[in-house]
PDB file of C-alpha atoms in Angstrom:
ATOM      1  CA  GLY X1439      93.096 108.231 106.989  1.00  0.00           C
ATOM      2  CA  ASP X1440      95.305 110.966 105.392  1.00  0.00           C
ATOM      3  CA  SER X1441      93.624 113.015 102.661  1.00  0.00           C
ATOM      4  CA  VAL X1442      94.249 115.888 100.456  1.00  0.00           C
ATOM      5  CA  THR X1443      91.725 118.601  99.227  1.00  0.00           C
ATOM      6  CA  GLN X1444      92.635 120.847  96.346  1.00  0.00           C
ATOM      7  CA  MET X1445      90.658 123.655  95.058  1.00  0.00           C
ATOM      8  CA  GLU X1446      88.107 122.878  92.261  1.00  0.00           C
ATOM      9  CA  GLY X1447      88.924 123.248  88.597  1.00  0.00           C
ATOM     10  CA  PRO X1448      89.396 124.187  86.068  1.00  0.00           C
ATOM     11  CA  VAL X1449      91.439 127.190  86.313  1.00  0.00           C
ATOM     12  CA  THR X1450      91.485 129.504  83.312  1.00  0.00           C
ATOM     13  CA  LEU X1451      94.005 132.379  83.509  1.00  0.00           C
ATOM     14  CA  SER X1452      95.600 135.002  80.872  1.00  0.00           C
ATOM     15  CA  GLU X1453      99.519 134.876  80.449  1.00  0.00           C
ATOM     16  CA  GLU X1454     101.247 136.921  83.026  1.00  0.00           C
ATOM     17  CA  ALA X1455      98.207 136.655  85.750  1.00  0.00           C
ATOM     18  CA  PHE X1456      99.062 135.541  89.674  1.00  0.00           C
ATOM     19  CA  LEU X1457      98.305 131.986  89.972  1.00  0.00           C
ATOM     20  CA  THR X1458      97.074 130.223  93.467  1.00  0.00           C
ATOM     21  CA  ILE X1459      96.038 126.750  93.720  1.00  0.00           C
ATOM     22  CA  ASN X1460      94.944 125.826  97.431  1.00  0.00           C
ATOM     23  CA  CYS X1461      95.567 122.286  98.893  1.00  0.00           C
ATOM     24  CA  THR X1462      94.875 121.554 102.408  1.00  0.00           C
ATOM     25  CA  TYR X1463      95.938 118.081 103.954  1.00  0.00           C
ATOM     26  CA  THR X1464      94.867 116.097 106.818  1.00  0.00           C
ATOM     27  CA  ALA X1465      97.291 113.576 108.333  1.00  0.00           C
ATOM     28  CA  THR X1466      97.892 111.919 111.496  1.00  0.00           C
ATOM     29  CA  GLY X1467     101.883 112.761 112.096  1.00  0.00           C
ATOM     30  CA  TYR X1468     103.972 115.057 110.283  1.00  0.00           C
ATOM     31  CA  PRO X1469     104.007 114.760 106.507  1.00  0.00           C
ATOM     32  CA  SER X1470     106.178 115.430 103.571  1.00  0.00           C
ATOM     33  CA  LEU X1471     104.401 117.739 100.839  1.00  0.00           C
ATOM     34  CA  PHE X1472     104.550 117.515  97.199  1.00  0.00           C
ATOM     35  CA  TRP X1473     103.203 119.269  94.150  1.00  0.00           C
ATOM     36  CA  TYR X1474     103.334 117.150  91.024  1.00  0.00           C
ATOM     37  CA  VAL X1475     102.451 118.340  87.583  1.00  0.00           C
ATOM     38  CA  GLN X1476     101.010 116.392  84.807  1.00  0.00           C
ATOM     39  CA  TYR X1477     100.958 117.713  81.020  1.00  0.00           C
ATOM     40  CA  PRO X1478      99.018 116.073  78.609  1.00  0.00           C
ATOM     41  CA  GLY X1479      99.516 112.775  77.506  1.00  0.00           C
ATOM     42  CA  GLU X1480     102.462 112.109  79.926  1.00  0.00           C
ATOM     43  CA  GLY X1481     102.785 111.006  83.624  1.00  0.00           C
ATOM     44  CA  LEU X1482     103.254 112.806  86.681  1.00  0.00           C
ATOM     45  CA  GLN X1483     106.571 114.916  87.332  1.00  0.00           C
ATOM     46  CA  LEU X1484     107.273 116.428  90.967  1.00  0.00           C
ATOM     47  CA  LEU X1485     107.283 120.216  90.475  1.00  0.00           C
ATOM     48  CA  LEU X1486     108.455 120.969  94.190  1.00  0.00           C
ATOM     49  CA  LYS X1487     108.402 119.625  97.813  1.00  0.00           C
ATOM     50  CA  ALA X1488     108.683 120.434 101.323  1.00  0.00           C
ATOM     51  CA  THR X1489     109.420 117.944 104.153  1.00  0.00           C
ATOM     52  CA  LYS X1490     109.039 119.888 107.421  1.00  0.00           C
ATOM     53  CA  ALA X1491     106.684 123.236 108.594  1.00  0.00           C
ATOM     54  CA  ASP X1492     107.765 126.579 107.320  1.00  0.00           C
ATOM     55  CA  ASP X1493     109.733 124.982 104.518  1.00  0.00           C
ATOM     56  CA  LYS X1494     109.264 126.432 101.071  1.00  0.00           C
ATOM     57  CA  GLY X1495     109.463 124.525  98.103  1.00  0.00           C
ATOM     58  CA  SER X1496     110.203 126.218  94.615  1.00  0.00           C
ATOM     59  CA  ASN X1497     111.035 125.068  91.060  1.00  0.00           C
ATOM     60  CA  LYS X1498     110.588 126.955  87.701  1.00  0.00           C
ATOM     61  CA  GLY X1499     108.761 130.151  89.215  1.00  0.00           C
ATOM     62  CA  PHE X1500     106.400 128.107  91.293  1.00  0.00           C
ATOM     63  CA  GLU X1501     106.607 128.358  94.958  1.00  0.00           C
ATOM     64  CA  ALA X1502     104.800 126.505  98.145  1.00  0.00           C
ATOM     65  CA  THR X1503     105.029 126.766 101.874  1.00  0.00           C
ATOM     66  CA  TYR X1504     104.464 124.245 104.343  1.00  0.00           C
ATOM     67  CA  ARG X1505     102.318 125.747 106.800  1.00  0.00           C
ATOM     68  CA  LYS X1506     101.495 123.026 109.794  1.00  0.00           C
ATOM     69  CA  GLU X1507      99.101 125.427 111.527  1.00  0.00           C
ATOM     70  CA  THR X1508      96.516 125.817 108.825  1.00  0.00           C
ATOM     71  CA  THR X1509      97.369 122.340 107.297  1.00  0.00           C
ATOM     72  CA  SER X1510      98.217 123.786 104.026  1.00  0.00           C
ATOM     73  CA  PHE X1511     100.381 123.943 100.967  1.00  0.00           C
ATOM     74  CA  HIS X1512      99.221 126.374  98.455  1.00  0.00           C
ATOM     75  CA  LEU X1513     100.690 126.414  95.159  1.00  0.00           C
ATOM     76  CA  GLU X1514     101.847 130.092  93.614  1.00  0.00           C
ATOM     77  CA  LYS X1515     103.400 131.487  90.710  1.00  0.00           C
ATOM     78  CA  GLY X1516     103.778 135.268  90.051  1.00  0.00           C
ATOM     79  CA  SER X1517     103.340 135.228  86.221  1.00  0.00           C
ATOM     80  CA  VAL X1518     102.166 132.276  84.543  1.00  0.00           C
ATOM     81  CA  GLN X1519     102.983 131.146  81.063  1.00  0.00           C
ATOM     82  CA  VAL X1520     100.923 129.446  78.176  1.00  0.00           C
ATOM     83  CA  SER X1521     103.532 126.643  78.957  1.00  0.00           C
ATOM     84  CA  ASP X1522     102.132 126.132  82.383  1.00  0.00           C
ATOM     85  CA  SER X1523      98.769 124.562  81.257  1.00  0.00           C
ATOM     86  CA  ALA X1524      98.845 121.218  83.005  1.00  0.00           C
ATOM     87  CA  VAL X1525      96.854 119.335  86.022  1.00  0.00           C
ATOM     88  CA  TYR X1526      98.453 120.165  89.127  1.00  0.00           C
ATOM     89  CA  PHE X1527      98.416 117.646  92.192  1.00  0.00           C
ATOM     90  CA  CYS X1528      99.151 117.956  95.721  1.00  0.00           C
ATOM     91  CA  ALA X1529      99.915 115.233  97.636  1.00  0.00           C
ATOM     92  CA  LEU X1530     101.602 113.759 100.904  1.00  0.00           C
ATOM     93  CA  SER X1531     103.371 111.036 102.279  1.00  0.00           C
ATOM     94  CA  ASP X1532     103.001 110.467 106.150  1.00  0.00           C
ATOM     95  CA  ARG X1533     105.488 109.141 108.479  1.00  0.00           C
ATOM     96  CA  GLY X1534     105.904 105.588 107.767  1.00  0.00           C
ATOM     97  CA  ALA X1535     103.159 105.283 104.740  1.00  0.00           C
ATOM     98  CA  GLN X1536     106.012 104.954 102.289  1.00  0.00           C
ATOM     99  CA  LYS X1537     103.263 106.189  99.949  1.00  0.00           C
ATOM    100  CA  LEU X1538     101.661 109.147  97.976  1.00  0.00           C
ATOM    101  CA  VAL X1539      98.107 110.245  98.759  1.00  0.00           C
ATOM    102  CA  PHE X1540      96.956 112.806  95.986  1.00  0.00           C
ATOM    103  CA  GLY X1541      94.182 115.502  95.744  1.00  0.00           C
ATOM    104  CA  GLN X1542      92.068 115.158  92.933  1.00  0.00           C
ATOM    105  CA  GLY X1543      93.885 117.544  90.749  1.00  0.00           C
ATOM    106  CA  THR X1544      93.438 121.044  89.334  1.00  0.00           C
ATOM    107  CA  ARG X1545      93.296 121.680  85.513  1.00  0.00           C
ATOM    108  CA  LEU X1546      95.048 124.963  84.543  1.00  0.00           C
ATOM    109  CA  THR X1547      94.447 126.597  81.461  1.00  0.00           C
ATOM    110  CA  ILE X1548      96.741 129.704  80.523  1.00  0.00           C
ATOM    111  CA  ASN X1549      95.303 131.550  77.355  1.00  0.00           C
ATOM    112  CA  PRO X1550      97.613 134.119  75.345  1.00  0.00           C
TER     113      PRO X1550
ATOM    114  CA  ASP G 187     119.296 107.606  83.031  1.00  0.00           C
ATOM    115  CA  ALA G 188     116.483 106.003  81.983  1.00  0.00           C
ATOM    116  CA  GLY G 189     112.820 106.695  83.380  1.00  0.00           C
ATOM    117  CA  VAL G 190     110.566 104.284  84.522  1.00  0.00           C
ATOM    118  CA  ILE G 191     109.128 102.335  81.403  1.00  0.00           C
ATOM    119  CA  GLN G 192     105.769 101.232  81.063  1.00  0.00           C
ATOM    120  CA  SER G 193     104.396  98.987  78.132  1.00  0.00           C
ATOM    121  CA  PRO G 194     102.081  98.839  76.244  1.00  0.00           C
ATOM    122  CA  ARG G 195     101.435 102.737  76.177  1.00  0.00           C
ATOM    123  CA  HIS G 196      97.915 102.145  74.882  1.00  0.00           C
ATOM    124  CA  GLU G 197      95.731  98.943  74.723  1.00  0.00           C
ATOM    125  CA  VAL G 198      92.451  98.375  73.528  1.00  0.00           C
ATOM    126  CA  THR G 199      90.671  95.017  74.526  1.00  0.00           C
ATOM    127  CA  GLU G 200      87.413  93.527  74.553  1.00  0.00           C
ATOM    128  CA  MET G 201      85.420  92.724  78.050  1.00  0.00           C
ATOM    129  CA  GLY G 202      86.588  89.747  79.246  1.00  0.00           C
ATOM    130  CA  GLN G 203      89.949  89.346  78.010  1.00  0.00           C
ATOM    131  CA  GLU G 204      92.979  89.293  80.159  1.00  0.00           C
ATOM    132  CA  VAL G 205      95.073  92.307  79.985  1.00  0.00           C
ATOM    133  CA  THR G 206      98.899  92.517  81.363  1.00  0.00           C
ATOM    134  CA  LEU G 207     100.853  95.647  82.074  1.00  0.00           C
ATOM    135  CA  ARG G 208     104.318  95.749  82.191  1.00  0.00           C
ATOM    136  CA  CYS G 209     106.959  98.159  84.287  1.00  0.00           C
ATOM    137  CA  LYS G 210     110.589  98.376  84.597  1.00  0.00           C
ATOM    138  CA  PRO G 211     111.285 100.502  87.500  1.00  0.00           C
ATOM    139  CA  ILE G 212     114.715 102.916  87.494  1.00  0.00           C
ATOM    140  CA  SER G 213     117.750 100.938  88.414  1.00  0.00           C
ATOM    141  CA  GLY G 214     118.211 100.885  91.870  1.00  0.00           C
ATOM    142  CA  HIS G 215     114.832 101.976  93.105  1.00  0.00           C
ATOM    143  CA  ASP G 216     113.572  99.701  96.105  1.00  0.00           C
ATOM    144  CA  TYR G 217     110.174 100.718  96.173  1.00  0.00           C
ATOM    145  CA  LEU G 218     107.554 100.457  93.401  1.00  0.00           C
ATOM    146  CA  PHE G 219     103.937 101.639  92.865  1.00  0.00           C
ATOM    147  CA  TRP G 220     100.957 100.975  90.762  1.00  0.00           C
ATOM    148  CA  TYR G 221      98.398 103.783  90.235  1.00  0.00           C
ATOM    149  CA  ARG G 222      95.227 104.097  88.386  1.00  0.00           C
ATOM    150  CA  GLN G 223      94.003 107.462  86.924  1.00  0.00           C
ATOM    151  CA  THR G 224      90.333 108.025  86.115  1.00  0.00           C
ATOM    152  CA  MET G 225      88.092 111.033  85.883  1.00  0.00           C
ATOM    153  CA  MET G 226      85.820 110.025  88.506  1.00  0.00           C
ATOM    154  CA  ARG G 227      88.584 108.722  91.030  1.00  0.00           C
ATOM    155  CA  GLY G 228      91.525 110.689  90.424  1.00  0.00           C
ATOM    156  CA  LEU G 229      94.787 108.957  91.283  1.00  0.00           C
ATOM    157  CA  GLU G 230      94.430 105.871  93.539  1.00  0.00           C
ATOM    158  CA  LEU G 231      97.122 103.659  94.596  1.00  0.00           C
ATOM    159  CA  LEU G 232      96.561 100.214  93.874  1.00  0.00           C
ATOM    160  CA  ILE G 233      99.482  98.420  95.271  1.00  0.00           C
ATOM    161  CA  TYR G 234     103.178  98.807  96.206  1.00  0.00           C
ATOM    162  CA  PHE G 235     106.181  96.672  96.500  1.00  0.00           C
ATOM    163  CA  ASN G 236     109.231  96.867  98.694  1.00  0.00           C
ATOM    164  CA  ASN G 237     112.218  95.131  97.788  1.00  0.00           C
ATOM    165  CA  ASN G 238     109.939  92.993  95.438  1.00  0.00           C
ATOM    166  CA  VAL G 239     107.636  92.192  98.483  1.00  0.00           C
ATOM    167  CA  PRO G 240     103.906  93.397  98.159  1.00  0.00           C
ATOM    168  CA  ILE G 241     103.672  95.690 101.256  1.00  0.00           C
ATOM    169  CA  ASP G 242     100.121  97.281 100.721  1.00  0.00           C
ATOM    170  CA  ASP G 243      97.517  96.040  98.164  1.00  0.00           C
ATOM    171  CA  SER G 244      94.444  97.612  99.812  1.00  0.00           C
ATOM    172  CA  GLY G 245      93.902  99.423  96.941  1.00  0.00           C
ATOM    173  CA  MET G 246      93.337  96.543  94.543  1.00  0.00           C
ATOM    174  CA  PRO G 247      89.673  96.930  93.317  1.00  0.00           C
ATOM    175  CA  GLU G 248      89.044  93.183  93.499  1.00  0.00           C
ATOM    176  CA  ASP G 249      90.106  89.711  92.777  1.00  0.00           C
ATOM    177  CA  ARG G 250      90.054  90.610  88.932  1.00  0.00           C
ATOM    178  CA  PHE G 251      93.426  92.562  89.461  1.00  0.00           C
ATOM    179  CA  SER G 252      96.659  91.007  90.483  1.00  0.00           C
ATOM    180  CA  ALA G 253     100.411  92.309  90.598  1.00  0.00           C
ATOM    181  CA  LYS G 254     103.681  90.520  90.825  1.00  0.00           C
ATOM    182  CA  MET G 255     107.301  91.599  90.953  1.00  0.00           C
ATOM    183  CA  PRO G 256     109.450  88.782  90.187  1.00  0.00           C
ATOM    184  CA  ASN G 257     112.523  90.725  90.428  1.00  0.00           C
ATOM    185  CA  ALA G 258     113.946  94.274  91.224  1.00  0.00           C
ATOM    186  CA  SER G 259     113.648  95.333  87.341  1.00  0.00           C
ATOM    187  CA  PHE G 260     110.089  93.902  86.407  1.00  0.00           C
ATOM    188  CA  SER G 261     106.680  94.097  87.675  1.00  0.00           C
ATOM    189  CA  THR G 262     103.385  93.280  85.836  1.00  0.00           C
ATOM    190  CA  LEU G 263      99.719  94.199  86.585  1.00  0.00           C
ATOM    191  CA  LYS G 264      97.228  91.998  85.440  1.00  0.00           C
ATOM    192  CA  ILE G 265      93.140  92.317  84.921  1.00  0.00           C
ATOM    193  CA  GLN G 266      91.622  89.096  84.514  1.00  0.00           C
ATOM    194  CA  PRO G 267      88.861  89.136  82.964  1.00  0.00           C
ATOM    195  CA  SER G 268      88.492  93.040  82.152  1.00  0.00           C
ATOM    196  CA  GLU G 269      85.391  95.016  82.392  1.00  0.00           C
ATOM    197  CA  PRO G 270      84.507  98.184  80.563  1.00  0.00           C
ATOM    198  CA  ARG G 271      84.719  99.993  84.008  1.00  0.00           C
ATOM    199  CA  ASP G 272      88.612  99.270  84.315  1.00  0.00           C
ATOM    200  CA  SER G 273      89.017 101.677  81.441  1.00  0.00           C
ATOM    201  CA  ALA G 274      91.845 104.139  82.961  1.00  0.00           C
ATOM    202  CA  VAL G 275      95.212 105.117  82.827  1.00  0.00           C
ATOM    203  CA  TYR G 276      97.660 102.928  84.968  1.00  0.00           C
ATOM    204  CA  PHE G 277     100.844 104.609  86.269  1.00  0.00           C
ATOM    205  CA  CYS G 278     104.000 102.645  87.538  1.00  0.00           C
ATOM    206  CA  ALA G 279     106.130 104.785  89.666  1.00  0.00           C
ATOM    207  CA  SER G 280     109.555 103.743  91.625  1.00  0.00           C
ATOM    208  CA  SER G 281     111.455 105.575  94.290  1.00  0.00           C
ATOM    209  CA  PRO G 282     114.529 105.190  96.094  1.00  0.00           C
ATOM    210  CA  SER G 283     112.704 105.065  99.372  1.00  0.00           C
ATOM    211  CA  GLY G 284     109.313 106.125 100.036  1.00  0.00           C
ATOM    212  CA  GLY G 285     107.681 109.072  99.431  1.00  0.00           C
ATOM    213  CA  TYR G 286     108.423 109.904 103.151  1.00  0.00           C
ATOM    214  CA  SER G 287     111.370 112.211 103.541  1.00  0.00           C
ATOM    215  CA  GLY G 288     110.575 114.224 100.518  1.00  0.00           C
ATOM    216  CA  ASN G 289     112.411 111.290  98.398  1.00  0.00           C
ATOM    217  CA  THR G 290     110.762 111.534  94.826  1.00  0.00           C
ATOM    218  CA  ILE G 291     108.839 109.415  93.393  1.00  0.00           C
ATOM    219  CA  TYR G 292     109.184 108.866  89.614  1.00  0.00           C
ATOM    220  CA  PHE G 293     106.330 107.923  87.253  1.00  0.00           C
ATOM    221  CA  GLY G 294     106.296 106.362  84.034  1.00  0.00           C
ATOM    222  CA  GLU G 295     103.996 107.839  81.030  1.00  0.00           C
ATOM    223  CA  GLY G 296     101.378 105.465  81.750  1.00  0.00           C
ATOM    224  CA  SER G 297      99.445 102.968  80.303  1.00  0.00           C
ATOM    225  CA  TRP G 298      96.233 103.817  78.422  1.00  0.00           C
ATOM    226  CA  LEU G 299      93.637 101.005  78.991  1.00  0.00           C
ATOM    227  CA  THR G 300      90.276 101.015  77.017  1.00  0.00           C
ATOM    228  CA  VAL G 301      87.750  97.818  77.399  1.00  0.00           C
ATOM    229  CA  VAL G 302      84.967  97.618  75.323  1.00  0.00           C
TER     230      VAL G 302
END
């Protein structure tokens, strides 16, 4: 079945560091790909998405490019802030499945 | 525009008691999802509805769990009897269509359940 694999956490960085959180997927069709973010005590919020190969999703300085050849959707940010501390989830939705399949989440902590 | 509204936000109950979690989706959304989040298993889809009809309940752990959607603006997830291993955060989410095609699924803030 469909699945998403994220890099193991937790990840701890200093403010202004470069961030990469790896995400790879397995799907039978041509999925849409998402990154969601969960701040402490809150629900999940959509951060960005991409619906087809080579699309780049971006929001709040975060970017991710849909790479069909490597089945990846890595999340990047050039300069992280303390306020980016959260849990990040990669997810996919396959054609016809009408639901999200999530990775295990990566906890990110940014130190001042 | 109000988001997905869940209640209660926090519940502590004793083993064996019945627990009912409630959800009001965003108006106009025709898909509703129930997810469970635990440290061990991450985010799991329990069940989802389309136009109030259950489409996939393969994630429902066992017969102790049941979900209903009597109308477009209300859904419940019931656990009877509850067990300590049911302790988790339960999220309700809704979407104007499925997650496919990039349509966003909107999550509520979750119901934090502790069974002692």
